[in-house]
Coordinates of C-alpha atoms in Angstrom, one line a residue:
M1497 CA 138.2 82.3 58.7
K1498 CA 136.2 79.6 57.6
M1499 CA 133.0 81.2 58.0
E1500 CA 131.0 77.6 57.8
E1501 CA 132.7 76.8 60.9
G1502 CA 130.9 79.7 62.5
M1503 CA 132.0 82.5 65.0
Q1504 CA 130.7 83.3 68.4
L1505 CA 128.4 86.5 68.2
I1506 CA 127.5 86.5 72.2
N1507 CA 129.5 84.2 74.5
E1508 CA 128.3 82.3 77.4
N1509 CA 128.4 85.5 79.7
G1510 CA 126.3 87.3 77.5
K1511 CA 129.0 89.7 76.4
F1512 CA 128.3 90.7 72.3
N1513 CA 131.3 90.3 70.1
V1514 CA 130.5 93.6 68.1
E1515 CA 134.0 93.5 66.4
G1516 CA 133.8 89.9 65.4
L1517 CA 130.4 90.5 63.8
K1518 CA 131.7 93.5 61.8
D1519 CA 134.6 91.2 60.4
F1520 CA 132.2 88.7 59.9
T1521 CA 129.6 90.5 57.7
T1522 CA 132.7 91.9 55.7
A1523 CA 134.4 88.5 55.2
T1524 CA 131.2 87.2 53.9
G1525 CA 130.0 89.6 51.6
F1526 CA 127.1 89.9 53.9
A1527 CA 127.2 93.9 54.1
Q1528 CA 126.7 93.7 50.2
C1529 CA 123.5 91.8 50.1
G1530 CA 121.0 94.4 50.6
L1531 CA 117.5 93.0 51.3
S1532 CA 118.0 89.7 49.8
Y1533 CA 119.2 87.6 53.1
A1534 CA 117.8 85.3 55.7
I1535 CA 118.6 84.6 59.0
V1536 CA 117.9 81.2 60.4
A1537 CA 118.4 80.3 64.0
I1538 CA 117.9 77.0 66.4
I1539 CA 116.9 76.7 69.6
G1540 CA 115.9 73.9 71.8
P1541 CA 117.2 71.4 74.6
Q1542 CA 121.1 70.7 75.4
S1543 CA 122.3 67.7 73.4
S1544 CA 119.1 67.7 71.2
G1545 CA 121.2 67.4 68.2
K1546 CA 120.9 71.3 67.0
S1547 CA 124.3 71.9 65.3
T1548 CA 124.1 68.2 63.7
L1549 CA 120.6 69.3 62.3
M1550 CA 121.9 72.9 61.2
N1551 CA 125.3 71.4 59.5
H1552 CA 123.0 68.9 57.5
V1553 CA 120.7 71.5 56.4
F1554 CA 122.5 74.6 56.0
S1555 CA 125.9 72.9 55.0
T1556 CA 127.7 74.7 58.1
N1557 CA 130.3 73.0 60.4
F1558 CA 129.3 73.9 63.7
K1559 CA 131.0 71.8 66.4
M1560 CA 129.0 68.8 67.1
L1561 CA 128.1 66.4 70.4
D1562 CA 130.4 63.4 70.4
A1563 CA 128.2 61.3 72.0
Y1564 CA 131.3 58.9 73.1
K1565 CA 132.4 61.9 75.4
G1566 CA 129.0 61.8 77.2
R1567 CA 125.9 64.3 76.3
G1568 CA 127.8 67.4 77.7
Q1569 CA 127.3 71.1 77.0
T1570 CA 128.9 71.5 73.2
T1571 CA 127.6 75.1 72.0
K1572 CA 128.2 78.0 74.5
G1573 CA 126.5 81.4 73.8
I1574 CA 125.4 82.0 70.7
W1575 CA 127.0 81.1 67.3
I1576 CA 126.8 82.2 63.4
A1577 CA 128.0 80.9 60.2
K1578 CA 127.4 81.5 56.4
C1579 CA 125.1 78.7 54.6
N1580 CA 126.9 77.5 51.9
D1581 CA 125.4 77.2 48.5
M1582 CA 122.1 78.7 49.5
K1583 CA 120.2 81.6 48.0
P1584 CA 119.4 84.0 49.3
F1585 CA 122.4 84.8 51.7
T1586 CA 121.6 82.8 54.6
I1587 CA 123.0 83.1 58.1
A1588 CA 123.0 80.4 60.5
M1589 CA 122.7 80.8 64.3
D1590 CA 123.4 77.9 66.8
F1591 CA 122.2 78.7 70.0
E1592 CA 123.4 77.3 73.5
G1593 CA 120.9 74.5 74.4
T1594 CA 118.1 75.4 77.0
D1595 CA 117.5 73.5 80.2
S1596 CA 121.4 73.1 80.7
N1597 CA 122.5 71.8 83.8
A1598 CA 126.0 73.1 82.7
R1599 CA 124.7 76.7 84.0
G1600 CA 122.9 75.1 87.3
E1601 CA 120.5 77.5 88.6
D1602 CA 121.8 80.2 86.6
N1603 CA 120.9 79.3 83.0
T1604 CA 117.0 80.7 83.2
A1605 CA 117.7 84.2 82.6
F1606 CA 120.3 83.5 79.8
E1607 CA 117.9 81.0 77.8
R1608 CA 115.2 83.2 77.6
Q1609 CA 117.1 86.0 76.4
S1610 CA 118.7 84.5 74.0
A1611 CA 115.2 82.5 72.8
L1612 CA 113.9 86.2 72.8
F1613 CA 117.2 87.2 70.7
A1614 CA 116.5 84.5 68.1
L1615 CA 113.0 85.4 67.8
A1616 CA 113.5 89.4 67.5
I1617 CA 116.6 88.8 65.0
A1618 CA 115.9 85.7 62.8
D1619 CA 113.5 85.2 59.9
I1620 CA 113.0 81.4 60.9
I1621 CA 113.4 79.8 64.2
L1622 CA 113.8 76.0 64.3
I1623 CA 112.6 75.0 67.6
N1624 CA 114.3 71.4 68.2
M1625 CA 112.4 69.0 70.3
W1626 CA 112.5 65.2 70.9
Y1627 CA 109.7 63.3 69.6
K1628 CA 109.5 61.4 72.9
D1629 CA 109.0 64.9 74.8
I1630 CA 105.8 66.1 73.0
G1631 CA 103.4 67.0 75.9
L1632 CA 106.0 67.6 78.5
E1633 CA 105.7 70.8 79.8
H1634 CA 109.4 72.0 80.0
A1635 CA 110.6 69.9 77.4
A1636 CA 107.9 71.2 74.8
S1637 CA 109.5 74.8 75.5
R1638 CA 105.8 76.0 76.9
P1639 CA 107.6 78.2 79.7
L1640 CA 110.2 79.6 77.3
L1641 CA 107.7 80.5 74.7
K1642 CA 105.1 82.1 77.3
T1643 CA 107.9 84.2 78.2
V1644 CA 109.1 85.2 75.0
F1645 CA 105.7 85.8 73.5
Q1646 CA 104.8 87.9 76.7
V1647 CA 107.7 90.3 75.8
M1648 CA 107.4 90.1 72.1
K1649 CA 103.7 91.7 72.3
R1650 CA 105.0 94.6 74.4
L1651 CA 108.8 95.2 72.7
F1652 CA 108.4 94.4 69.1
K1653 CA 106.2 95.2 66.0
P1654 CA 104.8 92.5 63.9
R1655 CA 106.9 91.2 61.4
K1656 CA 106.4 88.0 59.9
R1657 CA 108.6 85.0 61.2
T1658 CA 108.6 81.5 60.9
L1659 CA 108.3 79.1 63.8
L1660 CA 109.4 75.5 62.4
F1661 CA 109.2 73.0 65.1
V1662 CA 111.4 69.9 64.0
I1663 CA 110.4 66.5 65.6
R1664 CA 113.6 64.6 66.4
D1665 CA 113.3 61.0 66.4
H1666 CA 110.1 60.7 64.9
S1667 CA 108.5 57.2 65.4
K1668 CA 104.9 55.9 64.9
T1669 CA 102.6 58.4 65.7
P1670 CA 101.1 60.0 62.8
F1671 CA 102.5 62.9 61.7
E1672 CA 99.2 64.5 60.9
Y1673 CA 98.1 64.2 65.0
L1674 CA 101.4 65.4 65.9
E1675 CA 101.2 68.8 63.7
T1676 CA 97.7 69.3 64.7
A1677 CA 98.6 68.7 68.5
L1678 CA 101.6 71.1 68.4
K1679 CA 99.8 73.9 66.3
E1680 CA 96.9 73.8 68.7
D1681 CA 99.2 73.7 71.6
I1682 CA 101.1 77.0 70.5
D1683 CA 97.6 78.8 69.7
K1684 CA 96.9 78.0 73.3
I1685 CA 100.2 79.3 74.8
W1686 CA 99.6 82.6 72.7
D1687 CA 96.1 83.1 73.6
S1688 CA 97.0 82.7 77.4
V1689 CA 99.5 85.7 77.2
A1690 CA 98.2 88.7 78.3
E1691 CA 97.7 91.3 75.8
P1692 CA 99.0 94.8 76.4
E1693 CA 96.5 98.0 76.1
T1694 CA 98.2 99.0 72.5
S1695 CA 98.2 95.4 70.9
R1696 CA 94.7 94.0 71.6
S1697 CA 94.1 93.2 68.2
V1698 CA 97.5 91.4 67.9
V1699 CA 97.1 87.6 66.8
L1700 CA 99.7 85.1 66.5
S1701 CA 99.5 85.1 63.0
D1702 CA 101.0 88.4 62.7
F1703 CA 104.3 87.3 64.1
F1704 CA 104.7 83.8 63.1
N1705 CA 103.7 81.1 60.6
V1706 CA 104.0 77.9 62.4
E1707 CA 105.2 75.0 60.4
I1708 CA 106.0 71.3 61.6
A1709 CA 108.4 68.8 60.3
A1710 CA 109.8 65.6 61.8
L1711 CA 112.9 63.5 61.3
S1712 CA 113.9 59.9 62.1
S1713 CA 116.8 59.1 64.1
Y1714 CA 120.3 60.2 62.9
E1715 CA 121.8 57.4 65.3
F1716 CA 119.7 54.7 64.1
E1717 CA 118.2 55.4 61.0
E1718 CA 120.8 57.7 59.1
E1719 CA 119.7 57.3 55.3
N1720 CA 115.8 58.0 56.4
F1721 CA 117.3 60.9 58.4
K1722 CA 119.6 62.3 55.5
E1723 CA 116.8 61.6 53.1
Q1724 CA 114.4 63.7 55.2
V1725 CA 117.0 66.6 55.8
A1726 CA 117.2 66.6 52.1
R1727 CA 113.8 67.5 51.6
L1728 CA 113.7 70.2 54.6
R1729 CA 116.5 71.6 53.1
Q1730 CA 114.5 72.2 49.7
R1731 CA 111.8 74.2 51.6
F1732 CA 114.3 76.9 52.1
I1733 CA 116.3 77.1 49.0
S1734 CA 112.9 76.9 47.0
P1735 CA 111.5 80.0 45.3
G1736 CA 110.0 82.2 48.3
G1737 CA 111.1 79.5 50.6
L1738 CA 110.2 80.1 54.5
T1739 CA 111.1 83.7 54.9
D1740 CA 109.4 86.8 54.0
Q1741 CA 112.1 89.9 53.2
R1742 CA 109.3 92.3 52.3
E1743 CA 110.2 94.1 55.8
A1744 CA 113.7 93.3 56.5
E1745 CA 116.3 95.6 56.9
P1746 CA 119.7 96.5 54.9
A1747 CA 122.2 93.7 55.6
S1748 CA 125.0 96.7 56.1
G1749 CA 123.0 97.4 59.0
F1750 CA 122.6 94.0 60.7
F1751 CA 125.7 94.2 63.3
I1752 CA 124.3 97.5 64.5
R1753 CA 120.4 96.1 64.6
A1754 CA 121.7 92.9 66.3
E1755 CA 123.7 94.8 68.7
K1756 CA 120.8 97.1 69.6
I1757 CA 118.3 93.9 70.1
W1758 CA 120.8 92.1 72.4
K1759 CA 121.3 95.4 74.7
T1760 CA 117.3 96.0 74.7
I1761 CA 116.8 92.1 75.8
K1762 CA 119.8 92.7 78.6
D1763 CA 118.7 95.9 79.8
N1764 CA 114.8 95.1 79.9
K1765 CA 113.5 94.6 83.5
D1766 CA 110.3 93.3 81.9
L1767 CA 112.2 90.5 80.2
D1768 CA 114.5 89.6 83.3
L1769 CA 111.7 89.7 85.9
P1770 CA 109.6 86.6 85.0
A1771 CA 112.9 84.5 84.2
L1772 CA 114.3 85.7 87.9
K1773 CA 110.6 85.0 89.3
V1774 CA 110.5 81.6 88.4
M1775 CA 114.0 80.8 89.2
V1776 CA 113.8 82.3 92.7
A1777 CA 110.0 80.8 93.3
T1778 CA 111.7 77.1 92.0
V1779 CA 114.4 77.6 94.5
R1780 CA 112.8 78.8 97.4
C1781 CA 109.4 76.7 97.1
E1782 CA 111.7 73.6 97.1
E1783 CA 113.8 74.8 100.0
I1784 CA 110.6 75.1 102.2
A1785 CA 109.0 72.1 100.8
E1786 CA 112.2 70.1 102.0
E1787 CA 112.2 71.5 105.6
K1788 CA 108.5 71.0 105.8
L1789 CA 108.7 67.2 104.8
R1790 CA 111.8 67.4 107.2
Q1791 CA 109.9 68.6 109.9
F1792 CA 107.0 65.9 109.1
T1793 CA 109.4 63.2 109.3
T1794 CA 110.5 63.8 112.9
D1795 CA 107.0 65.1 114.0
D1796 CA 106.2 63.5 117.3
D1797 CA 102.9 62.7 116.8
W1798 CA 103.8 61.1 113.4
L1799 CA 106.3 58.9 115.2
A1800 CA 103.9 57.8 117.6
L1801 CA 101.3 56.8 115.4
K1802 CA 104.1 55.0 113.3
E1803 CA 104.9 52.9 116.3
D1804 CA 101.7 52.6 117.5
V1805 CA 100.4 51.1 114.2
Q1806 CA 103.0 48.2 114.3
A1807 CA 101.7 46.4 117.5
G1808 CA 98.1 46.7 115.9
P1809 CA 95.2 48.8 114.2
V1810 CA 95.0 52.4 115.5
S1811 CA 91.5 54.2 115.8
G1812 CA 91.0 57.3 113.6
F1813 CA 94.7 56.3 111.7
G1814 CA 93.6 58.3 108.6
A1815 CA 92.2 61.2 110.3
T1816 CA 95.1 61.5 113.0
L1817 CA 97.5 61.3 109.7
D1818 CA 95.2 64.0 107.7
S1819 CA 95.7 66.5 110.7
I1820 CA 99.5 65.9 110.7
L1821 CA 100.0 66.3 107.1
E1822 CA 97.7 69.4 106.9
T1823 CA 99.7 71.2 109.2
Y1824 CA 102.8 71.1 107.4
L1825 CA 101.2 71.5 104.4
S1826 CA 99.6 74.8 105.7
Q1827 CA 102.7 75.9 106.9
Y1828 CA 104.2 75.6 103.5
D1829 CA 101.3 77.5 101.9
M1830 CA 101.5 80.6 104.1
E1831 CA 105.3 80.5 103.7
V1832 CA 105.2 80.3 99.7
I1833 CA 102.1 82.3 99.4
H1834 CA 104.1 85.2 97.3
F1835 CA 105.9 82.8 95.1
D1836 CA 105.1 82.5 91.3
Q1837 CA 101.6 80.3 91.5
D1838 CA 102.8 77.7 89.1
V1839 CA 105.8 77.0 91.0
R1840 CA 104.3 76.9 94.4
N1841 CA 101.4 74.4 93.1
A1842 CA 103.9 72.1 91.5
K1843 CA 106.6 72.1 94.6
R1844 CA 103.2 71.3 96.9
R1845 CA 102.4 68.5 94.6
Q1846 CA 105.8 67.0 95.0
M1847 CA 105.8 67.5 98.6
E1848 CA 102.5 65.6 99.1
S1849 CA 104.0 62.9 96.9
Q1850 CA 107.1 62.4 99.0
A1851 CA 104.9 62.5 102.2
L1852 CA 102.9 59.8 101.1
E1853 CA 105.8 57.8 100.3
V1854 CA 107.0 58.3 103.9
V1855 CA 103.9 57.2 105.4
R1856 CA 102.9 54.1 102.9
N1857 CA 104.4 51.3 105.1
A1858 CA 102.6 52.6 108.1
Y1859 CA 99.3 52.8 105.9
D1860 CA 100.2 49.1 104.5
T1861 CA 100.6 47.8 108.2
M1862 CA 97.4 49.2 108.9
L1863 CA 95.8 47.4 106.0
E1864 CA 97.4 44.1 107.1
H1865 CA 96.3 44.3 110.6
L1866 CA 92.9 45.1 109.1
H1867 CA 93.4 41.9 106.9
S1868 CA 94.1 39.4 109.6
N1869 CA 91.8 40.5 112.2
T1870 CA 88.8 40.0 109.9
L1871 CA 90.0 36.8 108.8
E1872 CA 90.3 35.8 112.2
S1873 CA 86.8 37.1 113.2
F1874 CA 85.2 35.3 110.1
K1875 CA 86.8 32.0 111.3
T1876 CA 85.6 32.4 114.8
S1877 CA 82.3 33.1 113.6
L1878 CA 81.7 30.9 111.3
E1879 CA 83.0 27.8 113.7
Q1880 CA 80.2 29.2 116.2
L1881 CA 77.4 29.4 114.1
L1882 CA 77.7 26.0 112.5
N1883 CA 78.5 24.5 115.7
G1884 CA 75.0 26.6 116.8
G1885 CA 73.0 24.4 114.5
E1886 CA 73.0 27.1 111.9
G1887 CA 72.8 26.1 108.6
F1888 CA 76.4 26.2 106.1
V1889 CA 75.0 28.7 103.6
V1890 CA 73.4 30.8 106.1
S1891 CA 76.0 31.1 108.2
A1892 CA 78.9 31.6 105.4
R1893 CA 76.8 34.5 104.0
T1894 CA 75.8 36.2 107.6
C1895 CA 79.3 35.9 108.3
A1896 CA 80.9 37.2 104.9
Q1897 CA 78.6 40.2 105.0
S1898 CA 79.5 41.1 108.5
C1899 CA 83.0 40.7 107.9
F1900 CA 83.5 42.7 104.9
L1901 CA 81.2 45.3 106.4
Q1902 CA 84.0 45.4 109.4
F1903 CA 86.9 45.5 106.9
D1904 CA 85.3 48.4 104.8
K1905 CA 84.6 50.5 107.9
G1906 CA 88.1 49.6 109.1
C1907 CA 89.7 51.1 105.9
E1908 CA 87.4 54.2 105.5
D1909 CA 88.7 54.9 109.1
A1910 CA 92.4 54.4 107.9
F1911 CA 91.9 56.1 104.6
I1912 CA 94.2 59.0 104.1
R1913 CA 92.3 62.0 102.2
L1914 CA 95.4 63.2 99.9
S1915 CA 96.4 59.6 98.8
G1916 CA 93.3 58.2 96.9
W1917 CA 94.5 54.8 97.4
N1918 CA 92.7 52.1 96.4
V1919 CA 92.1 49.1 98.7
S1920 CA 90.4 46.6 96.1
G1921 CA 93.7 44.6 96.1
V1922 CA 93.7 43.7 99.7
R1923 CA 89.7 43.4 99.8
E1924 CA 90.2 40.7 96.9
K1925 CA 92.8 39.0 98.9
L1926 CA 90.8 39.1 102.0
S1927 CA 88.1 37.6 100.1
R1928 CA 90.1 34.9 98.7
H1929 CA 91.3 33.6 102.0
M1930 CA 88.0 33.8 103.7
L1931 CA 86.7 31.6 100.8
S1932 CA 89.5 29.3 101.6
E1933 CA 88.5 28.9 105.3
M1934 CA 84.8 28.6 104.2
M1935 CA 85.4 25.9 101.4
A1936 CA 87.9 24.2 104.3
K1937 CA 85.1 23.6 106.6
Y1938 CA 82.7 22.9 103.8
V1939 CA 85.0 19.9 102.7
K1940 CA 85.6 18.6 105.9
Q1941 CA 81.7 18.5 107.0
F1942 CA 80.8 17.4 103.5
T1943 CA 83.4 14.6 103.1
D1944 CA 82.9 13.4 106.7
V1945 CA 79.2 13.0 106.1
L1946 CA 80.0 11.1 102.8
A1947 CA 82.3 8.6 104.1
D1948 CA 79.8 7.8 106.5
E1949 CA 77.3 7.2 104.3
V1950 CA 79.2 5.2 101.8
Q1951 CA 80.7 3.1 104.4
S1952 CA 77.2 2.0 105.8
L1953 CA 76.5 1.1 101.8
F1954 CA 79.4 -1.2 101.6
E1955 CA 78.6 -2.7 105.0
A1956 CA 75.6 -3.5 104.3
G1957 CA 76.7 -5.6 101.0
E1958 CA 73.6 -5.4 99.0
A1959 CA 73.5 -6.5 95.4
D1960 CA 73.3 -3.1 94.1
T1961 CA 75.9 -1.5 96.4
W1962 CA 77.6 -0.1 93.5
V1963 CA 74.7 1.7 91.8
S1964 CA 73.7 3.2 95.6
V1965 CA 77.3 4.2 95.9
R1966 CA 77.1 6.3 92.4
N1967 CA 73.8 7.7 93.4
L1968 CA 74.8 9.0 96.5
L1969 CA 77.8 10.6 95.3
A1970 CA 75.9 12.2 92.5
S1971 CA 73.2 13.7 95.0
K1972 CA 75.7 14.5 97.6
T1973 CA 78.0 16.3 94.9
A1974 CA 75.1 18.1 93.4
V1975 CA 73.6 19.3 96.7
A1976 CA 77.1 20.8 97.5
E1977 CA 76.9 22.6 94.2
S1978 CA 74.1 24.3 94.9
E1979 CA 75.1 25.0 98.3
L1980 CA 78.5 26.7 97.4
S1981 CA 77.1 28.5 94.8
N1982 CA 74.6 30.2 97.2
A1983 CA 77.5 30.8 99.8
H1984 CA 79.8 32.2 97.8
V1985 CA 78.0 35.3 96.5
D1986 CA 78.9 37.8 99.2
F1987 CA 82.7 37.0 98.0
E1988 CA 82.6 38.8 95.1
L1989 CA 84.9 36.5 93.1
P1990 CA 85.1 35.5 89.5
R1991 CA 83.0 32.7 88.9
S1992 CA 85.9 30.9 87.2
E1993 CA 87.8 31.0 90.6
I1994 CA 84.5 29.4 92.5
D1995 CA 84.3 26.7 89.7
T1996 CA 87.9 25.6 90.5
R1997 CA 87.1 25.2 93.9
L1998 CA 84.1 23.0 93.3
G1999 CA 86.1 21.1 90.9
Y2000 CA 88.3 20.1 94.2
L2001 CA 85.4 19.4 96.3
K2002 CA 84.3 17.1 93.7
E2003 CA 87.9 15.1 93.6
N2004 CA 88.0 15.0 97.4
A2005 CA 84.4 13.5 97.2
R2006 CA 85.7 10.7 94.6
S2007 CA 88.4 10.5 96.6
V2008 CA 86.3 9.6 99.8
V2009 CA 84.6 6.7 97.8
E2010 CA 87.7 5.3 96.6
R2011 CA 88.9 4.7 99.8
K2012 CA 86.2 3.4 101.6
A2013 CA 86.1 0.9 98.6
R2014 CA 89.7 -0.2 99.1
E2015 CA 89.2 -0.2 103.0
S2016 CA 86.2 -2.3 102.3
A2017 CA 87.6 -4.5 99.9
A2018 CA 90.6 -5.6 102.3
T2019 CA 90.9 -9.5 102.4
R2020 CA 89.9 -10.1 105.9
R2021 CA 86.8 -8.2 105.8
V2022 CA 86.0 -9.8 102.2
L2023 CA 86.3 -13.2 103.7
M2024 CA 84.3 -12.2 107.3
R2025 CA 81.3 -11.1 105.0
M2026 CA 81.5 -13.9 102.7
K2027 CA 81.1 -16.3 105.5
D2028 CA 78.3 -14.3 107.1
R2029 CA 76.2 -14.0 103.6
W2030 CA 76.6 -17.8 103.1
R2031 CA 76.8 -19.6 106.3
V2032 CA 74.9 -23.0 106.3
P2033 CA 72.3 -23.0 109.1
S2034 CA 72.9 -25.6 111.5

């Protein structure tokens, strides 16, 4: 037996290999080590490189993931191997990955049982985690650690262990920041676990030393990875290492202790219940949420509202939809009330999000109606005020204020309480369209008046015609700039956009002057004016 390749201590069905462990302890000489030994275990997500890390650090030969064959489950159950060239005598334990889809919905109990076994039997527990997963609830092993901490406080007496978090594929974030954040998170998890009556004074440091290490990507930065692994290895083989054998039991009784601990874990209902509770809650809350969502999507009132809004704006749209949604959310709340609170709340948020996806198109259609109706109202009311002789600036500002108030009330009426959706984008688009309508009317009015006055100057044909034209253009443009600057205030658009439109108005003004000059310079008109100017009296 090549002990660095390992032997399966516990299979994927939870069966403990008693005879295999006896043979292992005899073949490796482990039984004769007395108190001079260490147990190192690694836990973490499936396909996160646990076996690879153990092989590089401890010179074992656990079976590793072949990336070319996909990211399936490599290690099944729990394996142990002798670590070569390490003192004291060290046994490495490689655990089946947590969060494995290979087990489907039945993985929850085993992953918690195996993780507790690692914490109960090992001196050092490596928790393998991806750098990109830091801060994610499940990826950071928070639920797993919380369950384990709960049972540790009840079932096991304090014995110093080391929790070594190994951050894989570490990138740019400073290591000091990651170390501080992770240690604070572990403290919070420990503090959140209820204390049994007999252990009120127990603190995290009674059970664990928390250490952090970070490694570069094995796939893309292999040399850096190997250098960092070599330094990590030194932490285990240096005098004192990371272990504390003061309370260790003799190696000759290891196989008895390991079997007893596993049996305790398997038989203890306090351990199984939290895992079962979460698993059942996850499945049932998801089923109930899916059923309520299906009922909502086929609800007659919702379908009628959805159809009505296609034809035009619906008064009370938001309140009506809120009422329909609340009906099914309340039903969900009643049916899941006895399930795990964290799970049921998470599934409720998921249900809300999915329901909002269903109604989003109808809501967007409602906003489109409000936009088009408000824009049409602006065009009509501005035309009426101008035709009634009202000044342009006063007319534009009056219409803008009135129409924005109309739009905002419509949006408030359409608002869906659960969504928190922002209508600023639609309102800004409305502002631009209303401003375009206002500018179009103003430019037409402005250029018509300018054209008539320039025409009159050319018709007069005075000696200072060009000076008069330039003065007229400058004065009219200045007035236009002033009026438009006042008129655009209520549109709440960036000054740069207004300046762009003013530039367009100036270009139009110059074009009017040029056009009128060309018309006046036409050959026939010039000859007629010359004859009129220099006709000899009879």
